[in-house]
Amino acid sequence: MAVTIKEVAALAGVSPSTVSRTCKDNPSISEETKERVRRAMAQLGYEPGPSPQPAAPQIPGARTIGIILPPSQKETYENSFYLEAIRGISQFCSHRQYINTVITGQDEDELLKVIQTLSRTGQVDSFIILYSRQQDPVIEYLYNEGLLYVLIGKAYQYANQTIYIDNDNLLAGQEATEYLIRLGHEKIAYLGSDSSLMFSADRKAGYQLALALHQLPQRPEYCLEVRSVPRESSGALHALLEGPDRPTAIVVSDDILAVALERVCLENGLSIPGDLSIISFNNSLLARLTSPQLTSIDVNSCQLGIEAASQIINHMENPNLMATKIIVPHRLVERDSCLPI
């Protein structure tokens, strides 16, 4: 059986990413550590693959960080969360004289092929992933290849070995729901993204926890999840809002979904917040442009990007550091989309 990069890392007492960067003679690894890794490789008979040359000339001394967007044909590029996170990453990288490049793909296969090409050709030194989902093949590839990456979001795979930056989304979901409860609402629904996305799963769990703590009923028909923002009228949303026992308030996992919900309310002749109170997440430009303006949980998207860039550069320059976990605080921004009942 072929020797793996993880076995070499264990024998040398370093991380798999350090072994990978030693094989590429990366200048971020000290000569002492490189020698220890090479002795382990020789002892185990590990044969690294050839190190291809970069496909294009690079700025002397420059190092490149790949920013991985979730696979999507369109929706990702319309979400200001990712734009703000990229802004934070770019600001920090520019200050530290690192280059960053955005990596996209229409689906998981296309995205993975791009990442594989960039890593194998040495064009990218490390990666920041702007999303976290369950059973992600991108994470599997980066981890198994010993490549350095930082995750924005809670780690689902290899949590103890993963550097990640996140909000406490469970607490944020709980606080959003309790805000509505304090306003007197008891019939509170939830509209969220696919629960395979870690942030959405945690916000939903926080919503459910708040209901349980306040001894309010949890109705399955009040909990809706969608894989993407509805482009047309949503039958499920119409059914929820047209029912005889419709909710008086909804927690929505993202401002974009909240805007789609407002459209359905308009189609059903419901006023916000008179007939339905809405609280959402991200505090994006959309939250301020809607009428009424949305009460929203600000997750500090730009700061998430800054912290991710700070950690990836710190670990590139100090490769033997332990995996770090950082929680960025959130805050409630009250506007006009919620009223006491």
Short mmCIF file of C-alpha atoms in Angstrom, two decimals:
data_model
loop_
_atom_site.label_atom_id
_atom_site.label_comp_id
_atom_site.label_asym_id
_atom_site.label_seq_id
_atom_site.Cartn_x
_atom_site.Cartn_y
_atom_site.Cartn_z
CA MET A 1 0.00 0.00 0.00
CA ALA A 2 1.37 3.41 -0.96
CA VAL A 3 2.60 5.66 1.84
CA THR A 4 0.34 8.70 2.35
CA ILE A 5 1.23 12.29 3.09
CA LYS A 6 -0.55 11.95 6.45
CA GLU A 7 1.80 9.13 7.51
CA VAL A 8 4.81 11.27 6.65
CA ALA A 9 3.33 14.17 8.61
CA ALA A 10 2.73 11.96 11.67
CA LEU A 11 6.28 10.63 11.67
CA ALA A 12 7.81 14.09 11.18
CA GLY A 13 5.53 15.66 13.80
CA VAL A 14 4.15 18.29 11.41
CA SER A 15 0.88 18.98 9.59
CA PRO A 16 0.10 17.42 6.17
CA SER A 17 0.22 20.92 4.66
CA THR A 18 3.81 21.30 5.87
CA VAL A 19 4.75 18.07 4.09
CA SER A 20 3.02 19.29 0.93
CA ARG A 21 4.84 22.62 1.04
CA THR A 22 8.16 20.89 1.75
CA CYS A 23 7.69 18.82 -1.40
CA LYS A 24 7.28 22.11 -3.30
CA ASP A 25 10.30 23.63 -1.49
CA ASN A 26 8.05 26.43 -0.25
CA PRO A 27 10.09 29.25 1.36
CA SER A 28 7.63 29.49 4.26
CA ILE A 29 9.04 26.23 5.70
CA SER A 30 12.29 26.47 7.68
CA GLU A 31 15.25 24.41 6.51
CA GLU A 32 15.23 22.53 9.82
CA THR A 33 11.60 21.48 9.34
CA LYS A 34 12.21 20.60 5.68
CA GLU A 35 15.08 18.34 6.69
CA ARG A 36 12.92 16.59 9.32
CA VAL A 37 10.18 16.02 6.75
CA ARG A 38 12.66 14.72 4.18
CA ARG A 39 14.08 12.24 6.68
CA ALA A 40 10.56 10.97 7.38
CA MET A 41 9.89 10.68 3.65
CA ALA A 42 13.07 8.68 3.16
CA GLN A 43 12.34 6.44 6.14
CA LEU A 44 8.85 5.60 4.89
CA GLY A 45 9.79 5.45 1.22
CA TYR A 46 7.38 8.24 0.31
CA GLU A 47 7.73 9.41 -3.30
CA PRO A 48 6.10 12.78 -3.99
CA GLY A 49 4.84 13.51 -7.47
CA PRO A 50 6.74 15.92 -9.72
CA SER A 51 6.41 19.58 -8.82
CA PRO A 52 5.20 21.35 -11.97
CA GLN A 53 6.32 24.86 -12.71
CA PRO A 54 3.82 27.70 -12.55
CA ALA A 55 1.93 28.13 -15.78
CA ALA A 56 2.57 31.87 -15.83
CA PRO A 57 5.24 34.21 -14.47
CA GLN A 58 4.56 35.51 -10.97
CA ILE A 59 5.70 38.65 -9.20
CA PRO A 60 9.03 37.83 -7.49
CA GLY A 61 8.40 36.91 -3.86
CA ALA A 62 4.61 37.21 -4.25
CA ARG A 63 2.41 34.53 -2.78
CA THR A 64 -1.15 33.85 -3.85
CA ILE A 65 -4.23 32.95 -1.83
CA GLY A 66 -7.18 31.38 -3.62
CA ILE A 67 -10.65 32.55 -2.51
CA ILE A 68 -13.16 29.76 -3.16
CA LEU A 69 -16.79 30.72 -3.77
CA PRO A 70 -19.52 28.08 -3.46
CA PRO A 71 -20.40 26.33 -6.72
CA SER A 72 -23.21 28.24 -8.40
CA GLN A 73 -24.36 29.38 -11.81
CA LYS A 74 -25.60 32.73 -10.60
CA GLU A 75 -26.92 33.14 -7.04
CA THR A 76 -23.52 33.42 -5.35
CA TYR A 77 -22.52 36.47 -7.34
CA GLU A 78 -25.66 38.32 -6.27
CA ASN A 79 -25.09 37.81 -2.54
CA SER A 80 -23.35 40.74 -0.90
CA PHE A 81 -22.10 38.51 1.95
CA TYR A 82 -19.46 37.07 -0.37
CA LEU A 83 -18.55 40.47 -1.81
CA GLU A 84 -18.03 41.90 1.68
CA ALA A 85 -15.96 38.90 2.78
CA ILE A 86 -13.79 39.22 -0.35
CA ARG A 87 -13.37 42.94 0.38
CA GLY A 88 -12.04 42.12 3.85
CA ILE A 89 -9.68 39.47 2.50
CA SER A 90 -8.37 41.74 -0.25
CA GLN A 91 -7.75 44.65 2.13
CA PHE A 92 -5.71 42.51 4.50
CA CYS A 93 -3.81 40.73 1.72
CA SER A 94 -2.89 44.02 0.05
CA HIS A 95 -1.58 45.36 3.34
CA ARG A 96 0.61 42.26 3.76
CA GLN A 97 1.61 42.19 0.06
CA TYR A 98 -0.12 38.92 -0.76
CA ILE A 99 -2.02 38.31 -3.98
CA ASN A 100 -5.52 36.81 -3.99
CA THR A 101 -7.52 35.24 -6.79
CA VAL A 102 -11.21 34.30 -6.85
CA ILE A 103 -12.04 30.70 -7.76
CA THR A 104 -15.51 29.84 -9.08
CA GLY A 105 -17.35 26.98 -10.76
CA GLN A 106 -20.87 26.29 -11.97
CA ASP A 107 -20.95 22.98 -10.08
CA GLU A 108 -18.79 20.99 -7.68
CA ASP A 109 -16.95 19.09 -10.44
CA GLU A 110 -15.95 22.26 -12.28
CA LEU A 111 -14.90 23.99 -9.07
CA LEU A 112 -12.80 21.03 -7.94
CA LYS A 113 -11.01 20.79 -11.30
CA VAL A 114 -10.01 24.45 -11.11
CA ILE A 115 -8.69 24.03 -7.56
CA GLN A 116 -6.74 20.91 -8.53
CA THR A 117 -5.13 22.70 -11.47
CA LEU A 118 -4.15 25.74 -9.43
CA SER A 119 -2.65 23.67 -6.62
CA ARG A 120 -0.78 21.22 -8.87
CA THR A 121 0.74 23.98 -10.97
CA GLY A 122 1.83 25.93 -7.91
CA GLN A 123 -0.15 29.02 -8.90
CA VAL A 124 -1.91 29.17 -5.51
CA ASP A 125 -0.19 28.64 -2.15
CA SER A 126 -3.27 28.33 0.10
CA PHE A 127 -7.02 28.72 0.06
CA ILE A 128 -9.85 30.55 1.87
CA ILE A 129 -13.24 28.87 1.46
CA LEU A 130 -16.14 31.32 1.79
CA TYR A 131 -18.75 28.72 2.71
CA SER A 132 -19.17 25.56 4.77
CA ARG A 133 -21.40 22.66 3.81
CA GLN A 134 -21.78 19.03 4.81
CA GLN A 135 -19.82 16.35 2.90
CA ASP A 136 -17.93 18.83 0.72
CA PRO A 137 -15.59 17.23 -1.87
CA VAL A 138 -13.50 20.43 -1.97
CA ILE A 139 -12.67 20.04 1.72
CA GLU A 140 -11.91 16.34 1.17
CA TYR A 141 -9.46 17.19 -1.60
CA LEU A 142 -7.69 20.01 0.26
CA TYR A 143 -7.38 17.98 3.46
CA ASN A 144 -6.20 14.77 1.80
CA GLU A 145 -3.62 16.66 -0.28
CA GLY A 146 -2.31 18.40 2.84
CA LEU A 147 -3.07 21.84 1.41
CA LEU A 148 -3.42 24.82 3.73
CA TYR A 149 -6.94 26.24 3.87
CA VAL A 150 -9.09 28.44 6.10
CA LEU A 151 -12.85 28.07 6.27
CA ILE A 152 -15.37 30.86 6.75
CA GLY A 153 -18.09 28.97 8.57
CA LYS A 154 -18.16 26.11 11.07
CA ALA A 155 -16.21 23.03 10.03
CA TYR A 156 -18.25 19.88 9.39
CA GLN A 157 -15.35 17.65 8.36
CA TYR A 158 -12.02 17.44 10.21
CA ALA A 159 -13.17 20.08 12.68
CA ASN A 160 -10.22 19.67 15.06
CA GLN A 161 -7.68 20.07 12.25
CA THR A 162 -9.44 22.93 10.45
CA ILE A 163 -8.76 26.66 10.81
CA TYR A 164 -12.13 28.34 10.68
CA ILE A 165 -13.72 31.76 11.19
CA ASP A 166 -17.41 31.90 12.01
CA ASN A 167 -20.25 33.63 13.81
CA ASP A 168 -22.17 31.89 16.57
CA ASN A 169 -25.05 31.24 14.19
CA LEU A 170 -26.99 29.12 16.65
CA LEU A 171 -26.98 32.00 19.15
CA ALA A 172 -27.83 34.48 16.40
CA GLY A 173 -30.82 32.38 15.31
CA GLN A 174 -31.96 32.11 18.91
CA GLU A 175 -31.63 35.86 19.52
CA ALA A 176 -33.49 36.72 16.31
CA THR A 177 -36.38 34.49 17.36
CA GLU A 178 -36.40 35.80 20.95
CA TYR A 179 -36.56 39.35 19.60
CA LEU A 180 -39.87 38.44 17.94
CA ILE A 181 -41.05 36.67 21.08
CA ARG A 182 -40.41 39.81 23.13
CA LEU A 183 -42.64 41.67 20.68
CA GLY A 184 -45.44 39.27 21.62
CA HIS A 185 -45.28 36.90 18.63
CA GLU A 186 -46.02 33.23 19.21
CA LYS A 187 -46.76 32.04 15.67
CA ILE A 188 -43.20 32.35 14.34
CA ALA A 189 -42.08 30.63 11.13
CA TYR A 190 -38.60 30.03 9.70
CA LEU A 191 -37.46 30.45 6.09
CA GLY A 192 -33.93 29.30 5.39
CA SER A 193 -31.41 28.02 2.88
CA ASP A 194 -30.64 24.35 2.46
CA SER A 195 -29.58 22.86 5.83
CA SER A 196 -26.53 21.26 4.21
CA LEU A 197 -25.07 24.76 4.56
CA MET A 198 -23.73 24.95 8.11
CA PHE A 199 -24.76 28.56 8.80
CA SER A 200 -28.36 27.85 7.83
CA ALA A 201 -28.52 24.64 9.85
CA ASP A 202 -27.28 26.50 12.93
CA ARG A 203 -29.66 29.44 12.50
CA LYS A 204 -32.55 27.00 12.16
CA ALA A 205 -31.39 25.16 15.30
CA GLY A 206 -31.25 28.49 17.16
CA TYR A 207 -34.81 29.28 16.05
CA GLN A 208 -36.00 25.89 17.29
CA LEU A 209 -34.13 26.29 20.57
CA ALA A 210 -35.77 29.66 21.25
CA LEU A 211 -39.23 28.19 20.66
CA ALA A 212 -38.45 25.29 22.99
CA LEU A 213 -37.08 27.54 25.74
CA HIS A 214 -40.24 29.67 25.62
CA GLN A 215 -42.52 26.63 25.39
CA LEU A 216 -43.92 27.65 22.02
CA PRO A 217 -45.13 24.99 19.56
CA GLN A 218 -42.82 23.87 16.76
CA ARG A 219 -44.93 23.33 13.68
CA PRO A 220 -43.35 21.48 10.73
CA GLU A 221 -45.44 23.52 8.27
CA TYR A 222 -43.89 26.71 9.69
CA CYS A 223 -40.33 25.64 8.77
CA LEU A 224 -39.44 26.08 5.09
CA GLU A 225 -36.07 25.52 3.41
CA VAL A 226 -35.10 26.31 -0.18
CA ARG A 227 -31.98 25.40 -2.17
CA SER A 228 -31.92 28.75 -3.96
CA VAL A 229 -33.73 32.07 -4.02
CA PRO A 230 -37.15 31.54 -5.65
CA ARG A 231 -37.23 33.23 -9.07
CA GLU A 232 -40.94 32.74 -9.49
CA SER A 233 -43.83 32.64 -7.05
CA SER A 234 -43.19 29.99 -4.42
CA GLY A 235 -46.10 27.61 -3.86
CA ALA A 236 -44.84 26.66 -0.40
CA LEU A 237 -44.57 30.29 0.70
CA HIS A 238 -47.99 31.11 -0.70
CA ALA A 239 -49.47 28.13 1.14
CA LEU A 240 -47.86 29.25 4.40
CA LEU A 241 -49.11 32.82 4.11
CA GLU A 242 -52.58 31.99 2.79
CA GLY A 243 -53.42 29.42 5.48
CA PRO A 244 -56.06 30.11 8.15
CA ASP A 245 -53.43 29.81 10.87
CA ARG A 246 -50.64 31.73 9.17
CA PRO A 247 -47.63 32.98 11.18
CA THR A 248 -47.45 36.54 12.42
CA ALA A 249 -43.64 36.67 12.13
CA ILE A 250 -40.86 34.94 10.20
CA VAL A 251 -37.13 34.49 10.86
CA VAL A 252 -35.34 34.46 7.48
CA SER A 253 -31.77 33.17 7.14
CA ASP A 254 -30.63 35.74 4.57
CA ASP A 255 -31.64 39.23 3.38
CA ILE A 256 -32.02 38.00 -0.21
CA LEU A 257 -34.59 35.41 0.89
CA ALA A 258 -36.33 38.12 2.93
CA VAL A 259 -36.71 40.26 -0.21
CA ALA A 260 -38.22 37.25 -2.03
CA LEU A 261 -40.59 36.82 0.92
CA GLU A 262 -41.62 40.47 0.72
CA ARG A 263 -42.59 39.92 -2.91
CA VAL A 264 -44.84 37.00 -1.95
CA CYS A 265 -46.41 39.10 0.80
CA LEU A 266 -47.19 41.81 -1.76
CA GLU A 267 -48.79 39.22 -4.05
CA ASN A 268 -50.94 38.03 -1.14
CA GLY A 269 -51.97 41.52 -0.07
CA LEU A 270 -50.11 41.29 3.25
CA SER A 271 -48.44 44.36 4.69
CA ILE A 272 -45.07 44.36 6.47
CA PRO A 273 -44.96 44.73 9.42
CA GLY A 274 -48.72 45.19 9.92
CA ASP A 275 -49.64 41.64 8.92
CA LEU A 276 -46.24 39.96 9.11
CA SER A 277 -43.01 40.88 10.94
CA ILE A 278 -39.74 39.84 9.29
CA ILE A 279 -36.23 39.59 10.76
CA SER A 280 -33.35 38.46 8.55
CA PHE A 281 -29.57 38.10 8.48
CA ASN A 282 -26.48 39.80 6.98
CA ASN A 283 -27.58 43.46 7.19
CA SER A 284 -26.75 43.89 3.52
CA LEU A 285 -27.56 46.82 1.26
CA LEU A 286 -30.81 45.03 0.39
CA ALA A 287 -31.94 45.32 4.03
CA ARG A 288 -31.65 49.11 3.77
CA LEU A 289 -33.18 49.47 0.30
CA THR A 290 -36.40 47.54 0.92
CA SER A 291 -39.56 49.28 2.04
CA PRO A 292 -39.97 48.90 4.90
CA GLN A 293 -36.29 48.50 5.75
CA LEU A 294 -35.45 45.11 7.22
CA THR A 295 -34.54 44.44 10.82
CA SER A 296 -31.46 42.25 10.34
CA ILE A 297 -28.64 40.49 12.18
CA ASP A 298 -25.31 41.98 11.08
CA VAL A 299 -22.75 39.13 10.90
CA ASN A 300 -19.81 41.48 10.13
CA SER A 301 -19.05 39.92 6.74
CA CYS A 302 -16.04 42.13 6.05
CA GLN A 303 -14.52 41.28 9.43
CA LEU A 304 -14.97 37.57 8.71
CA GLY A 305 -12.86 38.10 5.58
CA ILE A 306 -10.20 40.10 7.44
CA GLU A 307 -9.88 37.42 10.12
CA ALA A 308 -9.69 34.66 7.50
CA ALA A 309 -6.89 36.47 5.64
CA SER A 310 -5.06 37.14 8.89
CA GLN A 311 -5.16 33.47 9.86
CA ILE A 312 -4.16 32.09 6.47
CA ILE A 313 -1.14 34.39 6.26
CA ASN A 314 -0.19 33.68 9.88
CA HIS A 315 -0.26 29.93 9.20
CA MET A 316 1.62 30.33 5.90
CA GLU A 317 4.40 32.20 7.68
CA ASN A 318 4.31 29.95 10.77
CA PRO A 319 3.43 26.50 9.40
CA ASN A 320 3.56 24.57 12.67
CA LEU A 321 0.79 26.53 14.41
CA MET A 322 -2.23 24.69 15.78
CA ALA A 323 -5.55 25.04 13.94
CA THR A 324 -7.33 28.19 15.13
CA LYS A 325 -11.05 28.79 15.63
CA ILE A 326 -12.30 32.40 15.77
CA ILE A 327 -15.85 33.59 16.47
CA VAL A 328 -16.76 37.04 15.08
CA PRO A 329 -19.58 38.73 17.02
CA HIS A 330 -22.93 39.62 15.46
CA ARG A 331 -25.37 42.42 16.32
CA LEU A 332 -29.05 43.14 15.87
CA VAL A 333 -29.93 46.16 13.71
CA GLU A 334 -33.52 47.24 14.39
CA ARG A 335 -35.46 48.86 11.53
CA ASP A 336 -39.07 48.92 10.43
CA SER A 337 -39.99 45.35 9.45
CA CYS A 338 -41.07 44.19 12.92
CA LEU A 339 -43.96 45.37 15.14
CA PRO A 340 -45.37 44.23 18.47
CA ILE A 341 -48.43 42.09 18.12
#
